[in-house]
Amino acid sequence: MFKFASSSSLSSKLSSSSEFAIPKPEPIQVLDTDIITLICEELQFETYMALDQQLRTKDHLAARQGLLSFGLASKAFLEPALNVLWRTLSSVEPLLSVLPETSIIGGKKMLVKQIAPKSWDRLRFYTSRVHIFDQRILLEEEESSIHTSVYARLGQMQPIFPALKEFHPAAAISTSNSLMFFLSRTICTASLPAFLPRAQITGDGDEGLDFGPSLSILAWKSPGIQTLYLESDAPYSGFAASISCFHDLRNLRIVQLSRYDPDFLSGIASLQKLSYLNITLPENVSLDVSGPTSGFSSVKTLRIAGPPGEIHKILKLMSTTTLDELRLTCNLHSVWEENRTGMPDLTRCLDRFSSLTVLEMSSISEIDLNLFDAQFLWLLFSPILRLPQLQKLGYELPLFLTDQRAAEMAAAWPRIETLSLTSETWGEGIPPIESLRHFAEHCPRLKSLEFPVRVNFVVVDLKPPPPPPPTLSMHALRNFRCILYDEVKSPAVVALHLYQIFPGLKWADGPGAGWSEVQSTLNAFHFLNKQNRQISE
């Protein structure tokens, strides 16, 4: 039978004996604020995606709800959680939800009452946390639920977002007087506008649409912008005068404009800190280059699309010493004869940029060619051979190759790391697979290669050949893709050739059938090579 002692006697025994003393609980450690912030930051992407009604998932919504619950759990969690929750907005609707003065009239949210001082304080508590106002993820019907008068009422606390860093407004804000209420000197990235209504994109909207005044207001209120995207093909009147006010502008992207002022290029050339320029030129508009004789002294990256002749005009103005990355997208004519005037001038000027490390050339047009064009196409390509600093080359224009031309390429670019020749038009000019040895010999840094080679052989013995012996030095190439729509009839032979030329090659594929077997054989060679090394050790 068990005998229980009284609580008083038990406590006296425990207190008198240190051996039975109950340990005191350790004080709860205070969680570091930086750790709490990092936890909240991990949910930043999910909370942003939850704003997108088209692409958001249940997980995105759950993450946003979880972050809210996390913030309400403790005062220590509240500030970091609110900072993430309010960092990005796509509409002013969340601001209206914290204002008791908000009413719904005719299906639109409005502020019909005078906003009380306490409401202003509550509003500033949230708006000071907003760093990004991004309407690129906004559906048109979402913004239409807000009455336009709301922006002016909120603008009494100008600017609405005092700590805003990124600003991507829709057309409803971009083309209205409300634009200035959103602008502050803290903005460093902006686009104008984030999107246009469908009617205006298709040309059924207001033909008088002009974003020139909006750009002028942007330059006046936020002159410190460093990254600017002009996303509309509507005209920007007074472009040069406005763009020259952005003295700190470093990145500029301009889509195809419907009208170019005579001083368009002069305005861009005057930007002393501009290092990235992305511009799309229209097909039937001729640029006026009579103003600037030089410029773009700080541009390191140029991405340009348009007719070859217009692209050439801009390249002639570029500094030959600072340009490091050039990506050209040529709008070629389907009739190749019409390209014989503009294209040679364009490609001949490329060898002026001896400092280029990245060059990509592509076309948005399909071209009909024949073997008589082989020499002319090589004439277009040959200036690129005089760019010894190239580390990455992507060339999508048609080209007829031989073993000799492969050798010239390999010898021309000793620093090349990525080489992609991806045209679908090769004619009969396809070098043999042995031509890859030129790249193994002259291009020690080459890691990725896309190149057309013949992959079919006359094979007497169909048994897989033995792998080559292990080597102490391996070429850097790890990825090879054969740009040739042809069936590989002898995968083992192709794999052996590739392995003998590039012993470190890990991945090999192509658009034709049989490349999965080539990869399997290549894997087997690597496995056997590894076994041989272990035995030799």
Coordinates of N, CA and C in Angstrom, one line a residue, residues 8-226:
S8 N 2.6 19.9 3.1 CA 3.5 20.7 3.9 C 4.8 20.0 4.3
S9 N 4.6 18.7 4.6 CA 5.8 17.9 5.0 C 6.7 17.6 3.8
L10 N 6.0 17.4 2.6 CA 6.8 17.2 1.4 C 7.6 18.4 1.0
S11 N 7.0 19.6 1.2 CA 7.8 20.8 0.8 C 8.9 21.0 1.7
S12 N 8.7 20.7 3.0 CA 9.8 20.9 4.0 C 10.9 20.0 3.7
K13 N 10.6 18.7 3.3 CA 11.7 17.8 3.0 C 12.5 18.2 1.8
L14 N 11.7 18.7 0.8 CA 12.4 19.1 -0.4 C 13.3 20.4 -0.2
S15 N 12.8 21.3 0.6 CA 13.6 22.5 0.9 C 14.8 22.2 1.8
S16 N 14.7 21.1 2.6 CA 15.9 20.8 3.5 C 16.9 20.0 2.8
S17 N 16.5 19.4 1.6 CA 17.5 18.5 0.9 C 17.8 19.1 -0.4
S18 N 19.0 19.5 -0.7 CA 19.4 20.1 -2.0 C 19.3 19.1 -3.1
E19 N 19.4 17.8 -2.7 CA 19.4 16.8 -3.7 C 18.1 16.6 -4.4
F20 N 17.0 17.0 -3.6 CA 15.6 17.0 -4.2 C 15.1 18.3 -4.6
A21 N 16.0 19.3 -4.7 CA 15.5 20.7 -5.0 C 15.0 20.8 -6.4
I22 N 13.9 21.4 -6.6 CA 13.4 21.6 -8.0 C 14.1 22.8 -8.6
P23 N 14.7 22.6 -9.8 CA 15.5 23.6 -10.5 C 14.6 24.8 -10.9
K24 N 15.1 26.0 -10.7 CA 14.3 27.2 -11.1 C 14.4 27.3 -12.7
P25 N 13.3 27.6 -13.3 CA 13.2 27.8 -14.7 C 14.2 28.9 -15.2
E26 N 14.8 28.7 -16.3 CA 15.7 29.7 -16.9 C 14.8 30.9 -17.4
P27 N 15.3 32.1 -17.3 CA 14.5 33.2 -17.9 C 14.5 33.1 -19.5
I28 N 13.3 33.5 -20.0 CA 13.1 33.4 -21.4 C 14.0 34.4 -22.1
Q29 N 14.8 33.9 -23.1 CA 15.7 34.7 -23.8 C 14.9 35.6 -24.8
V30 N 15.3 36.9 -24.8 CA 14.6 37.8 -25.7 C 15.1 37.6 -27.2
L31 N 14.2 37.4 -28.1 CA 14.6 37.1 -29.5 C 15.1 38.4 -30.1
D32 N 16.3 38.3 -30.8 CA 16.9 39.4 -31.3 C 16.1 40.0 -32.4
T33 N 16.0 41.4 -32.5 CA 15.2 42.1 -33.5 C 15.6 41.7 -34.9
D34 N 16.9 41.6 -35.1 CA 17.4 41.2 -36.5 C 16.9 39.9 -36.9
I35 N 16.8 38.9 -36.0 CA 16.3 37.6 -36.3 C 14.8 37.7 -36.7
I36 N 14.1 38.4 -35.9 CA 12.7 38.6 -36.2 C 12.5 39.2 -37.6
T37 N 13.3 40.2 -37.9 CA 13.2 40.9 -39.2 C 13.6 39.9 -40.3
L38 N 14.6 39.0 -40.1 CA 14.9 38.1 -41.2 C 13.8 37.1 -41.4
I39 N 13.1 36.7 -40.3 CA 12.0 35.8 -40.4 C 10.9 36.4 -41.3
C40 N 10.6 37.7 -41.0 CA 9.6 38.4 -41.8 C 10.0 38.6 -43.3
E41 N 11.3 38.9 -43.5 CA 11.8 39.1 -44.8 C 11.7 37.8 -45.7
E42 N 11.7 36.7 -45.1 CA 11.6 35.4 -45.8 C 10.2 35.3 -46.5
L43 N 9.2 36.0 -46.0 CA 7.9 36.0 -46.6 C 7.6 37.1 -47.5
Q44 N 8.6 37.9 -47.8 CA 8.4 39.1 -48.7 C 7.9 38.8 -50.0
F45 N 8.5 37.8 -50.7 CA 8.0 37.4 -52.1 C 6.6 36.9 -52.1
E46 N 6.3 36.1 -51.1 CA 4.9 35.5 -51.1 C 3.9 36.6 -50.8
T47 N 4.2 37.6 -49.9 CA 3.2 38.6 -49.6 C 3.1 39.5 -50.8
Y48 N 4.1 39.7 -51.6 CA 4.0 40.5 -52.8 C 3.2 39.8 -53.9
M49 N 3.4 38.5 -54.1 CA 2.6 37.7 -55.0 C 1.1 37.7 -54.6
A50 N 0.8 37.8 -53.4 CA -0.6 37.7 -52.9 C -1.4 38.9 -53.5
L51 N -0.7 40.0 -53.9 CA -1.4 41.1 -54.5 C -1.8 40.9 -55.9
D52 N -1.2 39.9 -56.5 CA -1.6 39.6 -57.9 C -2.7 38.6 -58.0
Q53 N -3.9 39.1 -58.4 CA -5.1 38.2 -58.4 C -5.0 37.2 -59.5
Q54 N -4.2 37.4 -60.5 CA -4.1 36.4 -61.6 C -3.1 35.2 -61.3
L55 N -2.0 35.5 -60.6 CA -1.0 34.5 -60.4 C -0.8 34.0 -59.0
R56 N -1.5 34.6 -58.1 CA -1.4 34.2 -56.7 C -2.0 32.9 -56.4
T57 N -1.4 32.2 -55.4 CA -1.9 30.8 -55.0 C -2.4 30.9 -53.6
K58 N -2.9 29.8 -53.1 CA -3.3 29.7 -51.7 C -2.1 29.9 -50.8
D59 N -1.0 29.4 -51.2 CA 0.2 29.5 -50.4 C 0.6 31.0 -50.2
H60 N 0.5 31.8 -51.3 CA 0.8 33.2 -51.2 C -0.2 33.9 -50.2
L61 N -1.4 33.6 -50.3 CA -2.4 34.2 -49.4 C -2.2 33.8 -48.0
A62 N -1.8 32.5 -47.8 CA -1.6 32.0 -46.5 C -0.3 32.6 -45.9
A63 N 0.7 32.9 -46.7 CA 1.9 33.5 -46.2 C 1.6 35.0 -45.7
R64 N 0.7 35.7 -46.5 CA 0.4 37.0 -46.0 C -0.5 37.0 -44.8
Q65 N -1.4 36.1 -44.7 CA -2.2 36.0 -43.5 C -1.3 35.5 -42.3
G66 N -0.4 34.6 -42.6 CA 0.5 34.2 -41.5 C 1.4 35.3 -41.0
L67 N 1.9 36.2 -41.9 CA 2.7 37.3 -41.5 C 1.9 38.3 -40.6
L68 N 0.6 38.4 -40.9 CA -0.2 39.3 -40.1 C -0.4 38.7 -38.8
S69 N -0.7 37.4 -38.7 CA -0.9 36.8 -37.4 C 0.4 36.8 -36.6
F70 N 1.5 36.7 -37.2 CA 2.8 36.8 -36.6 C 3.0 38.1 -36.0
G71 N 2.6 39.2 -36.7 CA 2.8 40.5 -36.2 C 1.9 40.8 -35.0
L72 N 0.7 40.2 -35.0 CA -0.3 40.5 -33.9 C 0.0 39.6 -32.6
A73 N 1.0 38.7 -32.8 CA 1.3 37.8 -31.6 C 2.0 38.5 -30.5
S74 N 2.8 39.5 -30.9 CA 3.7 40.1 -29.9 C 4.1 41.5 -30.4
K75 N 4.3 42.4 -29.4 CA 4.7 43.8 -29.8 C 6.1 43.7 -30.5
A76 N 6.9 42.7 -30.1 CA 8.3 42.6 -30.7 C 8.2 42.2 -32.2
F77 N 7.1 41.5 -32.5 CA 7.0 41.1 -33.9 C 6.2 42.1 -34.8
L78 N 5.5 43.0 -34.2 CA 4.6 43.9 -34.9 C 5.3 44.8 -35.9
E79 N 6.3 45.5 -35.5 CA 7.0 46.4 -36.5 C 7.6 45.7 -37.7
P80 N 8.4 44.7 -37.5 CA 9.0 44.0 -38.6 C 7.9 43.4 -39.6
A81 N 6.9 42.8 -39.0 CA 5.8 42.3 -39.8 C 5.1 43.3 -40.6
L82 N 4.8 44.5 -40.0 CA 4.1 45.5 -40.7 C 5.0 46.1 -41.8
N83 N 6.3 46.2 -41.6 CA 7.2 46.7 -42.6 C 7.1 45.9 -43.8
V84 N 7.0 44.6 -43.7 CA 7.0 43.7 -44.9 C 5.6 43.7 -45.5
L85 N 4.6 43.7 -44.7 CA 3.2 43.7 -45.2 C 2.9 45.0 -46.0
W86 N 3.4 46.1 -45.6 CA 3.1 47.4 -46.2 C 4.2 47.9 -47.2
R87 N 5.2 47.1 -47.4 CA 6.3 47.5 -48.2 C 5.9 47.8 -49.6
T88 N 5.1 46.9 -50.2 CA 4.6 47.0 -51.6 C 3.1 47.1 -51.6
L89 N 2.6 48.1 -52.4 CA 1.2 48.2 -52.6 C 1.0 48.3 -54.1
S90 N -0.2 47.8 -54.6 CA -0.5 48.0 -56.0 C -1.7 48.9 -56.2
S91 N -2.3 49.4 -55.1 CA -3.4 50.3 -55.1 C -3.5 51.0 -53.8
V92 N -4.3 52.1 -53.8 CA -4.5 52.9 -52.6 C -5.6 52.3 -51.7
E93 N -6.2 51.3 -52.2 CA -7.4 50.7 -51.5 C -7.1 50.3 -50.1
P94 N -5.9 49.7 -49.8 CA -5.6 49.4 -48.4 C -5.6 50.6 -47.5
L95 N -5.2 51.8 -48.1 CA -5.2 53.0 -47.3 C -6.6 53.4 -46.9
L96 N -7.5 53.2 -47.8 CA -8.9 53.5 -47.6 C -9.5 52.6 -46.5
S97 N -9.0 51.4 -46.4 CA -9.5 50.5 -45.4 C -9.2 50.9 -44.0
V98 N -8.2 51.7 -43.8 CA -7.9 52.2 -42.4 C -8.5 53.5 -42.1
L99 N -9.2 54.1 -43.0 CA -9.8 55.4 -42.8 C -11.3 55.3 -42.6
P100 N -11.9 55.6 -41.5 CA -13.3 55.5 -41.3 C -14.1 56.5 -42.1
E101 N -13.4 57.5 -42.8 CA -14.1 58.4 -43.6 C -14.4 57.9 -45.0
T102 N -14.1 56.6 -45.3 CA -14.3 56.0 -46.6 C -15.7 55.6 -46.8
S103 N -16.3 55.9 -47.9 CA -17.7 55.5 -48.3 C -17.7 54.9 -49.7
I104 N -18.7 54.1 -50.0 CA -18.8 53.5 -51.3 C -20.1 54.1 -51.9
I105 N -19.9 54.8 -53.0 CA -21.0 55.4 -53.7 C -20.9 55.0 -55.2
G106 N -22.0 54.4 -55.7 CA -22.0 54.0 -57.1 C -21.0 52.9 -57.4
G107 N -20.7 52.1 -56.4 CA -19.7 51.0 -56.6 C -18.2 51.5 -56.5
K108 N -18.0 52.7 -56.2 CA -16.6 53.3 -56.1 C -16.4 53.8 -54.7
K109 N -15.2 53.5 -54.3 CA -14.8 54.0 -52.9 C -14.4 55.5 -53.0
M110 N -14.9 56.3 -52.1 CA -14.7 57.7 -52.1 C -14.4 58.2 -50.6
L111 N -13.8 59.4 -50.5 CA -13.7 60.1 -49.3 C -14.6 61.3 -49.3
V112 N -15.7 61.1 -48.7 CA -16.7 62.2 -48.8 C -16.7 63.1 -47.5
K113 N -16.0 62.7 -46.5 CA -16.0 63.4 -45.2 C -14.6 64.0 -45.1
Q114 N -14.5 65.0 -44.2 CA -13.2 65.6 -43.9 C -12.4 64.6 -43.1
I115 N -11.2 64.4 -43.5 CA -10.4 63.4 -42.8 C -9.9 64.0 -41.4
A116 N -10.2 63.3 -40.3 CA -9.9 63.8 -39.0 C -8.4 63.7 -38.7
P117 N -7.9 64.6 -37.8 CA -6.4 64.5 -37.5 C -6.0 63.1 -37.0
K118 N -6.8 62.4 -36.3 CA -6.4 61.1 -35.8 C -6.3 60.1 -37.0
S119 N -7.2 60.3 -38.0 CA -7.1 59.5 -39.2 C -5.8 59.7 -40.0
W120 N -5.4 61.0 -40.0 CA -4.2 61.3 -40.7 C -3.0 60.6 -40.0
D121 N -3.0 60.7 -38.7 CA -1.9 60.0 -38.0 C -1.9 58.5 -38.2
R122 N -3.1 57.9 -38.2 CA -3.2 56.5 -38.5 C -2.7 56.2 -39.9
L123 N -3.0 57.1 -40.9 CA -2.6 56.8 -42.3 C -1.1 56.9 -42.4
R124 N -0.5 57.9 -41.8 CA 1.0 58.1 -41.8 C 1.7 56.9 -41.2
F125 N 1.1 56.3 -40.2 CA 1.7 55.1 -39.6 C 1.9 54.0 -40.6
Y126 N 1.0 53.9 -41.6 CA 1.2 52.9 -42.6 C 1.9 53.4 -43.9
T127 N 1.6 54.6 -44.3 CA 2.2 55.0 -45.6 C 3.7 55.2 -45.5
S128 N 4.2 55.5 -44.3 CA 5.6 55.7 -44.1 C 6.4 54.4 -44.3
R129 N 5.7 53.2 -44.4 CA 6.3 51.9 -44.6 C 6.3 51.5 -46.0
V130 N 5.6 52.2 -46.9 CA 5.5 51.8 -48.3 C 6.7 52.3 -49.0
H131 N 7.4 51.3 -49.6 CA 8.6 51.6 -50.4 C 8.4 51.4 -51.9
I132 N 7.4 50.5 -52.3 CA 7.1 50.2 -53.7 C 5.6 50.4 -54.0
F133 N 5.3 51.2 -55.0 CA 3.9 51.3 -55.4 C 4.0 50.7 -56.9
D134 N 3.5 49.5 -57.0 CA 3.6 48.8 -58.3 C 2.3 48.4 -58.8
Q135 N 1.8 49.0 -59.9 CA 0.5 48.7 -60.5 C 0.7 47.8 -61.7
R136 N 1.9 47.3 -62.0 CA 2.1 46.3 -63.1 C 1.3 45.0 -62.9
I137 N 1.1 44.7 -61.6 CA 0.4 43.4 -61.3 C -1.1 43.7 -61.0
L138 N -1.6 44.9 -61.3 CA -3.0 45.3 -61.0 C -3.9 45.0 -62.2
L139 N -5.0 44.4 -62.0 CA -6.0 44.3 -63.0 C -6.8 45.6 -63.2
E140 N -7.2 45.9 -64.4 CA -7.8 47.2 -64.7 C -9.1 47.4 -63.9
E141 N -9.8 46.3 -63.6 CA -11.1 46.5 -62.9 C -10.8 46.8 -61.4
E142 N -9.6 46.4 -60.9 CA -9.2 46.7 -59.5 C -9.1 48.2 -59.3
E143 N -8.4 48.9 -60.2 CA -8.2 50.3 -60.1 C -9.4 51.1 -60.4
S144 N -10.3 50.5 -61.2 CA -11.6 51.2 -61.5 C -12.5 51.3 -60.3
S145 N -12.3 50.6 -59.3 CA -13.2 50.6 -58.1 C -12.8 51.8 -57.2
I146 N -11.8 52.6 -57.5 CA -11.4 53.7 -56.8 C -11.8 55.0 -57.5
H147 N -12.5 55.9 -56.9 CA -12.9 57.1 -57.5 C -11.7 58.0 -57.6
T148 N -11.5 58.7 -58.8 CA -10.3 59.5 -59.0 C -10.1 60.7 -58.0
S149 N -11.2 61.1 -57.4 CA -11.1 62.2 -56.4 C -10.3 61.8 -55.1
V150 N -10.2 60.4 -54.9 CA -9.5 59.9 -53.7 C -8.1 60.4 -53.7
Y151 N -7.4 60.4 -54.9 CA -6.0 60.7 -55.0 C -5.8 62.2 -54.5
A152 N -6.6 63.1 -54.9 CA -6.5 64.5 -54.5 C -6.7 64.6 -53.0
R153 N -7.6 63.9 -52.4 CA -7.8 64.0 -51.0 C -6.7 63.4 -50.2
L154 N -6.1 62.3 -50.7 CA -5.0 61.7 -50.0 C -3.7 62.6 -50.2
G155 N -3.7 63.4 -51.3 CA -2.6 64.2 -51.7 C -2.5 65.4 -50.8
Q156 N -3.5 65.7 -49.9 CA -3.4 66.7 -48.9 C -2.2 66.4 -47.9
M157 N -1.8 65.2 -47.9 CA -0.7 64.8 -47.0 C 0.5 64.5 -48.0
Q158 N 0.7 65.5 -48.9 CA 1.7 65.3 -50.0 C 3.1 65.2 -49.4
P159 N 3.9 64.2 -49.9 CA 3.5 63.1 -50.7 C 2.8 62.0 -50.0
I160 N 2.0 61.2 -50.7 CA 1.3 60.2 -50.0 C 2.2 59.2 -49.4
F161 N 3.3 58.8 -50.1 CA 4.3 57.9 -49.6 C 5.6 58.6 -49.4
P162 N 5.9 59.0 -48.2 CA 7.1 59.8 -48.0 C 8.4 59.1 -48.2
A163 N 8.4 57.7 -48.1 CA 9.6 57.0 -48.2 C 9.6 56.1 -49.4
L164 N 8.9 56.5 -50.4 CA 8.7 55.6 -51.6 C 10.0 55.5 -52.4
K165 N 10.4 54.3 -52.8 CA 11.6 54.1 -53.6 C 11.4 53.7 -55.0
E166 N 10.3 52.9 -55.3 CA 10.0 52.4 -56.6 C 8.5 52.8 -56.9
F167 N 8.3 53.3 -58.1 CA 7.0 53.8 -58.5 C 6.7 53.4 -59.9
H168 N 5.6 52.5 -60.0 CA 5.2 52.0 -61.3 C 3.7 52.2 -61.5
P169 N 3.2 53.4 -61.9 CA 1.8 53.7 -61.9 C 1.2 53.3 -63.2
A170 N -0.1 53.0 -63.1 CA -0.9 52.7 -64.3 C -1.3 54.0 -65.0
A171 N -1.9 53.9 -66.2 CA -2.2 55.1 -67.0 C -3.2 56.0 -66.3
A172 N -4.0 55.5 -65.4 CA -5.0 56.4 -64.7 C -4.3 57.4 -63.9
I173 N -3.2 57.0 -63.3 CA -2.4 57.9 -62.4 C -1.4 58.7 -63.3
S174 N -0.8 58.0 -64.2 CA 0.3 58.6 -65.1 C -0.2 59.8 -65.8
T175 N -1.4 59.8 -66.3 CA -2.0 60.9 -67.2 C -2.8 61.9 -66.4
S176 N -2.9 61.8 -65.1 CA -3.7 62.7 -64.4 C -2.9 63.7 -63.5
N177 N -3.6 64.7 -63.0 CA -3.0 65.6 -62.1 C -2.6 65.0 -60.7
S178 N -3.1 63.8 -60.5 CA -2.8 63.1 -59.2 C -1.4 62.6 -59.2
L179 N -0.7 62.6 -60.3 CA 0.6 62.0 -60.4 C 1.5 62.7 -59.3
M180 N 1.5 64.0 -59.2 CA 2.4 64.7 -58.3 C 2.2 64.3 -56.9
F181 N 1.0 63.8 -56.5 CA 0.8 63.5 -55.1 C 1.6 62.2 -54.7
F182 N 2.0 61.4 -55.6 CA 2.7 60.2 -55.3 C 4.2 60.4 -55.3
L183 N 4.7 61.5 -55.9 CA 6.1 61.7 -56.2 C 6.8 62.3 -55.0
S184 N 8.0 61.8 -54.7 CA 8.9 62.3 -53.7 C 10.3 62.2 -54.2
R185 N 11.2 62.9 -53.5 CA 12.6 62.9 -53.8 C 13.3 61.6 -53.4
T186 N 12.6 60.7 -52.8 CA 13.2 59.4 -52.3 C 13.1 58.4 -53.5
I187 N 12.4 58.6 -54.5 CA 12.2 57.6 -55.6 C 13.5 57.5 -56.4
C188 N 13.9 56.2 -56.6 CA 15.1 56.0 -57.3 C 14.8 55.1 -58.6
T189 N 13.6 54.5 -58.6 CA 13.2 53.6 -59.8 C 11.8 54.0 -60.1
A190 N 11.5 54.2 -61.4 CA 10.2 54.5 -61.8 C 9.9 54.1 -63.3
S191 N 8.6 53.8 -63.6 CA 8.2 53.5 -65.0 C 7.0 54.4 -65.3
L192 N 6.8 54.7 -66.5 CA 5.7 55.6 -66.9 C 5.2 55.2 -68.3
P193 N 4.0 54.6 -68.4 CA 3.2 54.1 -67.3 C 3.4 52.6 -67.1
A194 N 2.8 52.0 -66.1 CA 3.0 50.5 -65.9 C 2.3 49.7 -67.0
F195 N 1.1 50.2 -67.4 CA 0.5 49.5 -68.6 C -0.6 50.5 -69.1
L196 N -1.0 50.3 -70.3 CA -2.0 51.1 -71.0 C -3.3 50.2 -71.1
P197 N -4.5 50.9 -71.0 CA -5.7 50.1 -71.2 C -5.7 49.5 -72.6
R198 N -6.4 48.4 -72.7 CA -6.4 47.6 -74.0 C -6.9 48.5 -75.1
A199 N -7.9 49.3 -75.0 CA -8.4 50.2 -76.0 C -7.3 51.1 -76.6
Q200 N -6.4 51.6 -75.7 CA -5.4 52.5 -76.2 C -4.2 51.7 -76.8
I201 N -4.0 50.5 -76.4 CA -2.9 49.7 -77.0 C -3.3 49.3 -78.4
T202 N -4.5 49.0 -78.7 CA -5.0 48.6 -80.0 C -5.3 49.8 -80.9
G203 N -5.1 51.0 -80.4 CA -5.3 52.2 -81.2 C -6.7 52.7 -81.2
D204 N -7.6 52.2 -80.3 CA -9.0 52.6 -80.3 C -9.2 53.7 -79.3
G205 N -8.2 54.0 -78.6 CA -8.4 55.0 -77.5 C -8.1 56.4 -78.0
D206 N -7.8 57.3 -77.0 CA -7.5 58.7 -77.3 C -6.3 58.9 -78.1
E207 N -6.4 59.4 -79.3 CA -5.3 59.6 -80.2 C -4.4 60.7 -79.7
G208 N -4.9 61.6 -78.8 CA -4.1 62.7 -78.3 C -3.3 62.4 -77.1
L209 N -3.2 61.1 -76.7 CA -2.5 60.7 -75.5 C -1.0 61.1 -75.6
D210 N -0.6 61.9 -74.6 CA 0.8 62.4 -74.6 C 1.4 62.3 -73.2
F211 N 2.5 61.6 -73.0 CA 3.1 61.4 -71.7 C 4.2 62.4 -71.4
G212 N 4.3 63.4 -72.3 CA 5.3 64.4 -72.1 C 5.1 65.2 -70.8
P213 N 3.9 65.7 -70.5 CA 3.7 66.5 -69.3 C 3.9 65.6 -68.1
S214 N 3.6 64.3 -68.1 CA 3.8 63.4 -67.0 C 5.3 63.3 -66.7
L215 N 6.1 63.1 -67.8 CA 7.5 63.0 -67.7 C 8.1 64.3 -67.1
S216 N 7.6 65.4 -67.5 CA 8.1 66.7 -67.0 C 7.8 66.8 -65.5
I217 N 6.6 66.4 -65.0 CA 6.3 66.4 -63.6 C 7.2 65.4 -62.8
L218 N 7.5 64.3 -63.4 CA 8.3 63.3 -62.8 C 9.8 63.9 -62.6
A219 N 10.3 64.6 -63.6 CA 11.6 65.2 -63.5 C 11.6 66.3 -62.5
W220 N 10.5 67.0 -62.4 CA 10.4 68.1 -61.4 C 10.4 67.6 -60.0
K221 N 9.6 66.6 -59.7 CA 9.4 66.2 -58.3 C 10.4 65.1 -57.9
S222 N 10.9 64.3 -58.8 CA 11.8 63.2 -58.4 C 13.1 63.3 -59.3
P223 N 13.9 64.3 -59.3 CA 15.0 64.4 -60.2 C 16.1 63.4 -59.9
G224 N 16.1 62.8 -58.7 CA 17.1 61.8 -58.3 C 16.9 60.4 -58.8
I225 N 16.0 60.2 -59.7 CA 15.7 58.8 -60.2 C 16.9 58.3 -60.9
Q226 N 17.3 57.0 -60.6 CA 18.4 56.4 -61.2 C 18.0 55.4 -62.3

